[in-house]
Amino acid sequence: MKRESLSFQFENEMIWEDLGAGVKRQIMAYNDSLMMVKVQFEKGAVGAVHTHPHTQATYVVSGAFEFTNNGESKIVKAGDGLYIKPDASHGCVCLEAGTLIDTFSPIREDFINK
């Protein structure tokens, strides 16, 4: 199936999905092979450790996070990034309220098929 977002995404027109416990996300640009998602965390919010078959790259827009990626933990801040291999165990704790941009390949069907 061919899936595709609109060519432009305007923050004030996009829906925030409340994931609970101080985390919310906006689905941004995507097609069948790529997806970009904005995720906001309140201080202390947790991105539970999990795995998925997608390749993921994450950019830290603001805030500070302690990320565990494939058994290694590091603190990342605005301007930093991560590469997460398919099926790697990963998660984070938000140390300072902030925003991440997550990109996935291929698309996270589970994010849009609800």
Short mmCIF file of N, CA, C and O in Angstrom, two decimals:
data_model
loop_
_atom_site.label_atom_id
_atom_site.label_comp_id
_atom_site.label_asym_id
_atom_site.label_seq_id
_atom_site.Cartn_x
_atom_site.Cartn_y
_atom_site.Cartn_z
N MET A 1 0.85 -1.18 0.00
CA MET A 1 0.00 0.00 0.00
C MET A 1 0.89 1.24 0.00
O MET A 1 1.86 1.32 0.72
N LYS A 2 0.55 2.20 -0.80
CA LYS A 2 1.30 3.45 -0.86
C LYS A 2 0.73 4.43 0.16
O LYS A 2 -0.44 4.81 0.09
N ARG A 3 1.56 4.81 1.13
CA ARG A 3 1.17 5.80 2.14
C ARG A 3 2.07 7.00 1.96
O ARG A 3 3.27 6.86 1.73
N GLU A 4 1.50 8.17 2.15
CA GLU A 4 2.28 9.38 1.98
C GLU A 4 1.63 10.53 2.72
O GLU A 4 0.42 10.71 2.67
N SER A 5 2.46 11.31 3.41
CA SER A 5 1.96 12.50 4.10
C SER A 5 1.79 13.63 3.08
O SER A 5 2.21 13.51 1.93
N LEU A 6 1.23 14.72 3.55
CA LEU A 6 1.20 15.93 2.74
C LEU A 6 2.63 16.43 2.57
O LEU A 6 3.52 16.09 3.35
N SER A 7 2.87 17.23 1.58
CA SER A 7 4.23 17.72 1.31
C SER A 7 4.74 18.66 2.40
O SER A 7 5.95 18.73 2.65
N PHE A 8 3.85 19.40 3.05
CA PHE A 8 4.23 20.33 4.11
C PHE A 8 3.48 19.98 5.37
O PHE A 8 2.30 19.62 5.33
N GLN A 9 4.16 20.12 6.52
CA GLN A 9 3.53 19.90 7.82
C GLN A 9 3.70 21.18 8.64
O GLN A 9 4.83 21.65 8.80
N PHE A 10 2.59 21.72 9.10
CA PHE A 10 2.61 22.93 9.92
C PHE A 10 2.22 22.57 11.34
O PHE A 10 1.14 22.02 11.57
N GLU A 11 3.12 22.87 12.28
CA GLU A 11 2.93 22.43 13.67
C GLU A 11 1.55 22.79 14.23
O GLU A 11 0.91 21.97 14.88
N ASN A 12 1.09 23.99 13.96
CA ASN A 12 -0.19 24.42 14.53
C ASN A 12 -1.39 23.73 13.89
O ASN A 12 -2.51 23.86 14.38
N GLU A 13 -1.18 22.97 12.82
CA GLU A 13 -2.27 22.23 12.17
C GLU A 13 -2.22 20.73 12.45
O GLU A 13 -3.10 20.00 12.06
N MET A 14 -1.16 20.30 13.12
CA MET A 14 -0.98 18.86 13.35
C MET A 14 -1.47 18.47 14.74
O MET A 14 -1.35 19.23 15.70
N ILE A 15 -1.99 17.28 14.83
CA ILE A 15 -2.53 16.75 16.08
C ILE A 15 -1.41 16.20 16.96
O ILE A 15 -0.52 15.50 16.48
N TRP A 16 -1.44 16.56 18.24
CA TRP A 16 -0.54 15.96 19.23
C TRP A 16 -1.25 14.75 19.80
O TRP A 16 -2.40 14.85 20.24
N GLU A 17 -0.60 13.62 19.82
CA GLU A 17 -1.14 12.41 20.43
C GLU A 17 -0.53 12.28 21.83
O GLU A 17 0.69 12.19 21.98
N ASP A 18 -1.39 12.30 22.86
CA ASP A 18 -0.92 12.19 24.24
C ASP A 18 -0.67 10.72 24.54
O ASP A 18 -1.60 9.90 24.52
N LEU A 19 0.58 10.37 24.80
CA LEU A 19 0.94 8.98 25.10
C LEU A 19 0.89 8.69 26.59
O LEU A 19 1.12 7.56 27.02
N GLY A 20 0.59 9.72 27.39
CA GLY A 20 0.52 9.57 28.84
C GLY A 20 1.88 9.71 29.50
O GLY A 20 2.92 9.67 28.85
N ALA A 21 1.86 9.90 30.80
CA ALA A 21 3.06 9.97 31.64
C ALA A 21 4.07 11.01 31.16
O ALA A 21 5.28 10.79 31.22
N GLY A 22 3.57 12.13 30.61
CA GLY A 22 4.44 13.23 30.24
C GLY A 22 5.08 13.15 28.86
O GLY A 22 6.06 13.84 28.59
N VAL A 23 4.51 12.31 27.98
CA VAL A 23 5.05 12.15 26.63
C VAL A 23 3.92 12.37 25.62
O VAL A 23 2.81 11.86 25.80
N LYS A 24 4.21 13.12 24.55
CA LYS A 24 3.26 13.28 23.46
C LYS A 24 4.02 13.35 22.15
O LYS A 24 5.22 13.65 22.13
N ARG A 25 3.32 13.02 21.04
CA ARG A 25 4.00 13.00 19.74
C ARG A 25 3.12 13.54 18.63
O ARG A 25 1.89 13.50 18.72
N GLN A 26 3.80 14.03 17.59
CA GLN A 26 3.17 14.45 16.34
C GLN A 26 3.77 13.61 15.22
O GLN A 26 5.00 13.56 15.09
N ILE A 27 2.92 12.99 14.43
CA ILE A 27 3.38 12.30 13.24
C ILE A 27 3.59 13.37 12.17
O ILE A 27 2.68 14.13 11.86
N MET A 28 4.77 13.41 11.60
CA MET A 28 5.09 14.44 10.62
C MET A 28 5.15 13.81 9.23
O MET A 28 4.23 13.12 8.84
N ALA A 29 6.22 14.00 8.52
CA ALA A 29 6.34 13.51 7.15
C ALA A 29 6.55 12.00 7.11
O ALA A 29 7.23 11.44 7.97
N TYR A 30 5.97 11.35 6.09
CA TYR A 30 6.18 9.91 5.93
C TYR A 30 5.78 9.45 4.53
O TYR A 30 5.02 10.10 3.83
N ASN A 31 6.35 8.32 4.17
CA ASN A 31 5.88 7.50 3.06
C ASN A 31 6.13 6.05 3.47
O ASN A 31 6.44 5.80 4.64
N ASP A 32 6.00 5.11 2.57
CA ASP A 32 6.14 3.71 2.96
C ASP A 32 7.52 3.36 3.51
O ASP A 32 7.67 2.43 4.28
N SER A 33 8.55 4.12 3.12
CA SER A 33 9.90 3.74 3.51
C SER A 33 10.54 4.65 4.56
O SER A 33 11.63 4.34 5.04
N LEU A 34 9.89 5.75 4.94
CA LEU A 34 10.50 6.70 5.87
C LEU A 34 9.42 7.40 6.69
O LEU A 34 8.33 7.69 6.18
N MET A 35 9.73 7.69 7.97
CA MET A 35 8.79 8.42 8.82
C MET A 35 9.55 9.34 9.76
O MET A 35 10.60 8.96 10.29
N MET A 36 9.04 10.57 9.95
CA MET A 36 9.59 11.52 10.91
C MET A 36 8.52 11.84 11.95
O MET A 36 7.37 12.14 11.60
N VAL A 37 8.92 11.77 13.23
CA VAL A 37 7.99 11.96 14.34
C VAL A 37 8.62 12.91 15.35
O VAL A 37 9.78 12.75 15.72
N LYS A 38 7.84 13.89 15.81
CA LYS A 38 8.28 14.81 16.86
C LYS A 38 7.73 14.29 18.19
O LYS A 38 6.53 13.99 18.29
N VAL A 39 8.61 14.20 19.21
CA VAL A 39 8.19 13.67 20.51
C VAL A 39 8.60 14.66 21.59
O VAL A 39 9.77 15.06 21.66
N GLN A 40 7.65 15.06 22.43
CA GLN A 40 7.94 15.97 23.55
C GLN A 40 7.84 15.22 24.86
O GLN A 40 6.92 14.42 25.06
N PHE A 41 8.82 15.49 25.74
CA PHE A 41 8.89 14.85 27.05
C PHE A 41 8.90 15.91 28.14
O PHE A 41 9.62 16.91 28.03
N GLU A 42 8.14 15.68 29.20
CA GLU A 42 8.26 16.47 30.42
C GLU A 42 9.42 15.90 31.23
O GLU A 42 9.77 14.72 31.08
N LYS A 43 10.00 16.72 32.09
CA LYS A 43 11.08 16.24 32.95
C LYS A 43 10.62 15.02 33.73
O LYS A 43 9.52 15.00 34.29
N GLY A 44 11.45 13.98 33.74
CA GLY A 44 11.14 12.76 34.47
C GLY A 44 10.37 11.73 33.66
O GLY A 44 10.25 10.58 34.09
N ALA A 45 9.85 12.12 32.51
CA ALA A 45 9.10 11.16 31.67
C ALA A 45 10.06 10.09 31.14
O ALA A 45 11.26 10.34 30.94
N VAL A 46 9.51 8.92 30.91
CA VAL A 46 10.31 7.77 30.50
C VAL A 46 9.83 7.25 29.15
O VAL A 46 8.63 7.08 28.94
N GLY A 47 10.77 7.03 28.27
CA GLY A 47 10.52 6.28 27.05
C GLY A 47 10.93 4.85 27.37
O GLY A 47 12.14 4.55 27.44
N ALA A 48 9.97 3.99 27.67
CA ALA A 48 10.26 2.63 28.15
C ALA A 48 11.19 1.88 27.19
O ALA A 48 11.11 2.05 25.97
N VAL A 49 12.05 1.06 27.76
CA VAL A 49 12.95 0.25 26.95
C VAL A 49 12.12 -0.68 26.06
O VAL A 49 11.17 -1.32 26.53
N HIS A 50 12.46 -0.71 24.79
CA HIS A 50 11.72 -1.51 23.82
C HIS A 50 12.60 -1.83 22.61
O HIS A 50 13.72 -1.33 22.51
N THR A 51 12.08 -2.64 21.73
CA THR A 51 12.74 -2.95 20.46
C THR A 51 11.72 -2.85 19.35
O THR A 51 10.51 -2.92 19.59
N HIS A 52 12.20 -2.68 18.12
CA HIS A 52 11.35 -2.74 16.93
C HIS A 52 12.26 -3.03 15.74
O HIS A 52 13.47 -2.79 15.80
N PRO A 53 11.70 -3.53 14.66
CA PRO A 53 12.53 -3.93 13.51
C PRO A 53 12.98 -2.77 12.62
O PRO A 53 13.67 -3.00 11.63
N HIS A 54 12.62 -1.57 12.97
CA HIS A 54 12.94 -0.39 12.15
C HIS A 54 14.32 0.17 12.48
O HIS A 54 14.76 0.13 13.62
N THR A 55 14.99 0.74 11.49
CA THR A 55 16.17 1.55 11.72
C THR A 55 15.66 2.89 12.25
O THR A 55 14.67 3.42 11.75
N GLN A 56 16.32 3.44 13.27
CA GLN A 56 15.89 4.71 13.86
C GLN A 56 17.08 5.65 14.01
O GLN A 56 18.16 5.23 14.41
N ALA A 57 16.86 6.90 13.65
CA ALA A 57 17.83 7.97 13.95
C ALA A 57 17.06 9.03 14.72
O ALA A 57 15.93 9.38 14.35
N THR A 58 17.65 9.52 15.80
CA THR A 58 16.99 10.49 16.67
C THR A 58 17.87 11.72 16.81
O THR A 58 19.07 11.61 17.04
N TYR A 59 17.24 12.90 16.69
CA TYR A 59 17.92 14.19 16.88
C TYR A 59 17.32 14.86 18.11
O TYR A 59 16.09 14.94 18.23
N VAL A 60 18.16 15.35 19.01
CA VAL A 60 17.70 16.04 20.21
C VAL A 60 17.57 17.53 19.89
O VAL A 60 18.57 18.22 19.69
N VAL A 61 16.34 18.00 19.82
CA VAL A 61 16.06 19.41 19.53
C VAL A 61 16.32 20.27 20.77
O VAL A 61 16.93 21.34 20.69
N SER A 62 15.84 19.79 21.90
CA SER A 62 15.99 20.53 23.16
C SER A 62 15.93 19.56 24.33
O SER A 62 15.50 18.41 24.18
N GLY A 63 16.36 20.02 25.50
CA GLY A 63 16.31 19.21 26.69
C GLY A 63 17.54 18.33 26.86
O GLY A 63 18.54 18.48 26.15
N ALA A 64 17.45 17.41 27.81
CA ALA A 64 18.53 16.45 28.08
C ALA A 64 17.89 15.11 28.41
O ALA A 64 16.86 15.05 29.11
N PHE A 65 18.49 14.04 27.92
CA PHE A 65 17.94 12.69 28.06
C PHE A 65 19.06 11.72 28.38
O PHE A 65 20.15 11.81 27.81
N GLU A 66 18.78 10.77 29.27
CA GLU A 66 19.69 9.65 29.44
C GLU A 66 19.14 8.52 28.58
O GLU A 66 18.06 7.99 28.86
N PHE A 67 19.85 8.18 27.53
CA PHE A 67 19.44 7.13 26.60
C PHE A 67 20.23 5.87 26.86
O PHE A 67 21.45 5.92 27.10
N THR A 68 19.55 4.75 26.82
CA THR A 68 20.21 3.45 26.78
C THR A 68 19.97 2.90 25.39
O THR A 68 18.83 2.85 24.91
N ASN A 69 21.05 2.52 24.72
CA ASN A 69 20.99 2.05 23.34
C ASN A 69 21.85 0.80 23.24
O ASN A 69 23.07 0.89 23.35
N ASN A 70 21.18 -0.34 23.11
CA ASN A 70 21.89 -1.61 22.97
C ASN A 70 22.84 -1.86 24.13
O ASN A 70 23.96 -2.29 23.96
N GLY A 71 22.37 -1.54 25.36
CA GLY A 71 23.14 -1.80 26.57
C GLY A 71 24.09 -0.70 27.00
O GLY A 71 24.68 -0.77 28.08
N GLU A 72 24.25 0.34 26.19
CA GLU A 72 25.14 1.45 26.52
C GLU A 72 24.31 2.68 26.87
O GLU A 72 23.39 3.03 26.14
N SER A 73 24.62 3.34 27.99
CA SER A 73 23.87 4.52 28.42
C SER A 73 24.75 5.77 28.32
O SER A 73 25.91 5.75 28.72
N LYS A 74 24.14 6.83 27.79
CA LYS A 74 24.82 8.13 27.67
C LYS A 74 23.79 9.23 27.83
O LYS A 74 22.61 9.05 27.52
N ILE A 75 24.26 10.41 28.26
CA ILE A 75 23.40 11.59 28.33
C ILE A 75 23.57 12.37 27.03
O ILE A 75 24.70 12.64 26.61
N VAL A 76 22.44 12.69 26.41
CA VAL A 76 22.44 13.48 25.17
C VAL A 76 21.65 14.75 25.40
O VAL A 76 20.69 14.78 26.17
N LYS A 77 22.09 15.81 24.73
CA LYS A 77 21.47 17.12 24.87
C LYS A 77 21.20 17.72 23.50
O LYS A 77 21.58 17.14 22.49
N ALA A 78 20.60 18.92 23.49
CA ALA A 78 20.27 19.61 22.24
C ALA A 78 21.47 19.60 21.29
O ALA A 78 22.59 19.90 21.69
N GLY A 79 21.19 19.21 20.06
CA GLY A 79 22.22 19.15 19.03
C GLY A 79 22.83 17.77 18.86
O GLY A 79 23.49 17.51 17.86
N ASP A 80 22.60 16.87 19.82
CA ASP A 80 23.13 15.51 19.75
C ASP A 80 22.16 14.60 19.00
O ASP A 80 21.00 14.94 18.76
N GLY A 81 22.66 13.43 18.64
CA GLY A 81 21.82 12.46 17.94
C GLY A 81 22.19 11.04 18.30
O GLY A 81 23.20 10.79 18.96
N LEU A 82 21.35 10.12 17.87
CA LEU A 82 21.56 8.69 18.10
C LEU A 82 21.21 7.92 16.85
O LEU A 82 20.29 8.31 16.12
N TYR A 83 21.89 6.82 16.66
CA TYR A 83 21.53 5.84 15.64
C TYR A 83 21.16 4.56 16.38
O TYR A 83 21.94 4.08 17.22
N ILE A 84 19.99 4.03 16.08
CA ILE A 84 19.50 2.83 16.75
C ILE A 84 19.28 1.76 15.69
O ILE A 84 18.44 1.93 14.78
N LYS A 85 20.05 0.69 15.80
CA LYS A 85 19.97 -0.41 14.84
C LYS A 85 18.63 -1.13 14.96
O LYS A 85 18.02 -1.14 16.04
N PRO A 86 18.18 -1.77 13.89
CA PRO A 86 16.97 -2.59 13.97
C PRO A 86 17.11 -3.63 15.09
O PRO A 86 18.17 -4.23 15.27
N ASP A 87 16.04 -3.79 15.84
CA ASP A 87 15.93 -4.76 16.93
C ASP A 87 16.83 -4.48 18.14
O ASP A 87 16.93 -5.30 19.04
N ALA A 88 17.47 -3.31 18.19
CA ALA A 88 18.29 -2.95 19.35
C ALA A 88 17.38 -2.51 20.49
O ALA A 88 16.41 -1.77 20.30
N SER A 89 17.68 -2.95 21.69
CA SER A 89 16.94 -2.54 22.88
C SER A 89 17.33 -1.10 23.21
O SER A 89 18.51 -0.77 23.29
N HIS A 90 16.33 -0.23 23.38
CA HIS A 90 16.61 1.18 23.65
C HIS A 90 15.47 1.84 24.42
O HIS A 90 14.33 1.37 24.38
N GLY A 91 15.80 2.94 25.11
CA GLY A 91 14.81 3.70 25.86
C GLY A 91 15.50 4.92 26.46
O GLY A 91 16.71 5.09 26.32
N CYS A 92 14.72 5.78 27.12
CA CYS A 92 15.31 7.00 27.68
C CYS A 92 14.55 7.48 28.90
O CYS A 92 13.41 7.11 29.14
N VAL A 93 15.24 8.33 29.67
CA VAL A 93 14.65 9.08 30.77
C VAL A 93 14.94 10.54 30.48
O VAL A 93 16.08 10.91 30.17
N CYS A 94 13.91 11.37 30.58
CA CYS A 94 14.07 12.80 30.30
C CYS A 94 14.60 13.51 31.56
O CYS A 94 13.92 13.52 32.59
N LEU A 95 15.79 14.07 31.44
CA LEU A 95 16.42 14.77 32.57
C LEU A 95 16.03 16.25 32.62
O LEU A 95 15.97 16.84 33.69
N GLU A 96 15.83 16.85 31.45
CA GLU A 96 15.35 18.23 31.31
C GLU A 96 14.31 18.21 30.20
O GLU A 96 14.57 17.68 29.12
N ALA A 97 13.14 18.79 30.45
CA ALA A 97 12.05 18.76 29.46
C ALA A 97 12.60 19.08 28.07
O ALA A 97 13.44 19.98 27.92
N GLY A 98 12.14 18.34 27.07
CA GLY A 98 12.68 18.56 25.74
C GLY A 98 11.92 17.86 24.63
O GLY A 98 10.90 17.20 24.87
N THR A 99 12.47 18.02 23.43
CA THR A 99 11.85 17.51 22.21
C THR A 99 12.86 16.71 21.41
O THR A 99 14.02 17.12 21.26
N LEU A 100 12.39 15.58 20.90
CA LEU A 100 13.19 14.74 20.02
C LEU A 100 12.53 14.68 18.65
O LEU A 100 11.31 14.76 18.54
N ILE A 101 13.34 14.52 17.62
CA ILE A 101 12.84 14.19 16.29
C ILE A 101 13.33 12.78 16.00
O ILE A 101 14.54 12.52 15.93
N ASP A 102 12.38 11.85 15.90
CA ASP A 102 12.69 10.46 15.58
C ASP A 102 12.41 10.21 14.11
O ASP A 102 11.35 10.64 13.60
N THR A 103 13.32 9.54 13.44
CA THR A 103 13.08 9.11 12.07
C THR A 103 13.18 7.59 12.03
O THR A 103 14.01 7.00 12.74
N PHE A 104 12.33 6.98 11.23
CA PHE A 104 12.25 5.53 11.14
C PHE A 104 12.25 5.10 9.68
O PHE A 104 11.66 5.76 8.83
N SER A 105 12.88 3.97 9.43
CA SER A 105 12.80 3.34 8.12
C SER A 105 12.66 1.84 8.34
O SER A 105 13.46 1.26 9.08
N PRO A 106 11.62 1.22 7.80
CA PRO A 106 10.52 1.84 7.07
C PRO A 106 9.54 2.51 8.03
O PRO A 106 9.79 2.62 9.23
N ILE A 107 8.41 2.92 7.51
CA ILE A 107 7.35 3.60 8.28
C ILE A 107 6.94 2.76 9.49
O ILE A 107 6.94 1.53 9.43
N ARG A 108 6.60 3.42 10.59
CA ARG A 108 6.04 2.75 11.76
C ARG A 108 4.54 2.61 11.56
O ARG A 108 3.75 3.49 11.91
N GLU A 109 4.14 1.52 10.97
CA GLU A 109 2.72 1.25 10.73
C GLU A 109 1.92 1.33 12.02
O GLU A 109 0.77 1.78 12.02
N ASP A 110 2.53 0.88 13.13
CA ASP A 110 1.82 0.88 14.41
C ASP A 110 1.50 2.28 14.90
O ASP A 110 0.59 2.47 15.71
N PHE A 111 2.18 3.30 14.40
CA PHE A 111 1.88 4.68 14.79
C PHE A 111 0.68 5.24 14.05
O PHE A 111 0.03 6.16 14.55
N ILE A 112 0.40 4.75 12.86
CA ILE A 112 -0.70 5.33 12.08
C ILE A 112 -1.90 4.41 11.92
O ILE A 112 -2.95 4.84 11.50
N ASN A 113 -1.75 3.15 12.26
CA ASN A 113 -2.86 2.19 12.16
C ASN A 113 -3.51 1.98 13.51
O ASN A 113 -3.26 1.00 14.19
N LYS A 114 -4.33 2.93 13.93
CA LYS A 114 -4.99 2.85 15.24
C LYS A 114 -6.47 2.83 15.07
O LYS A 114 -7.02 3.38 14.23
#
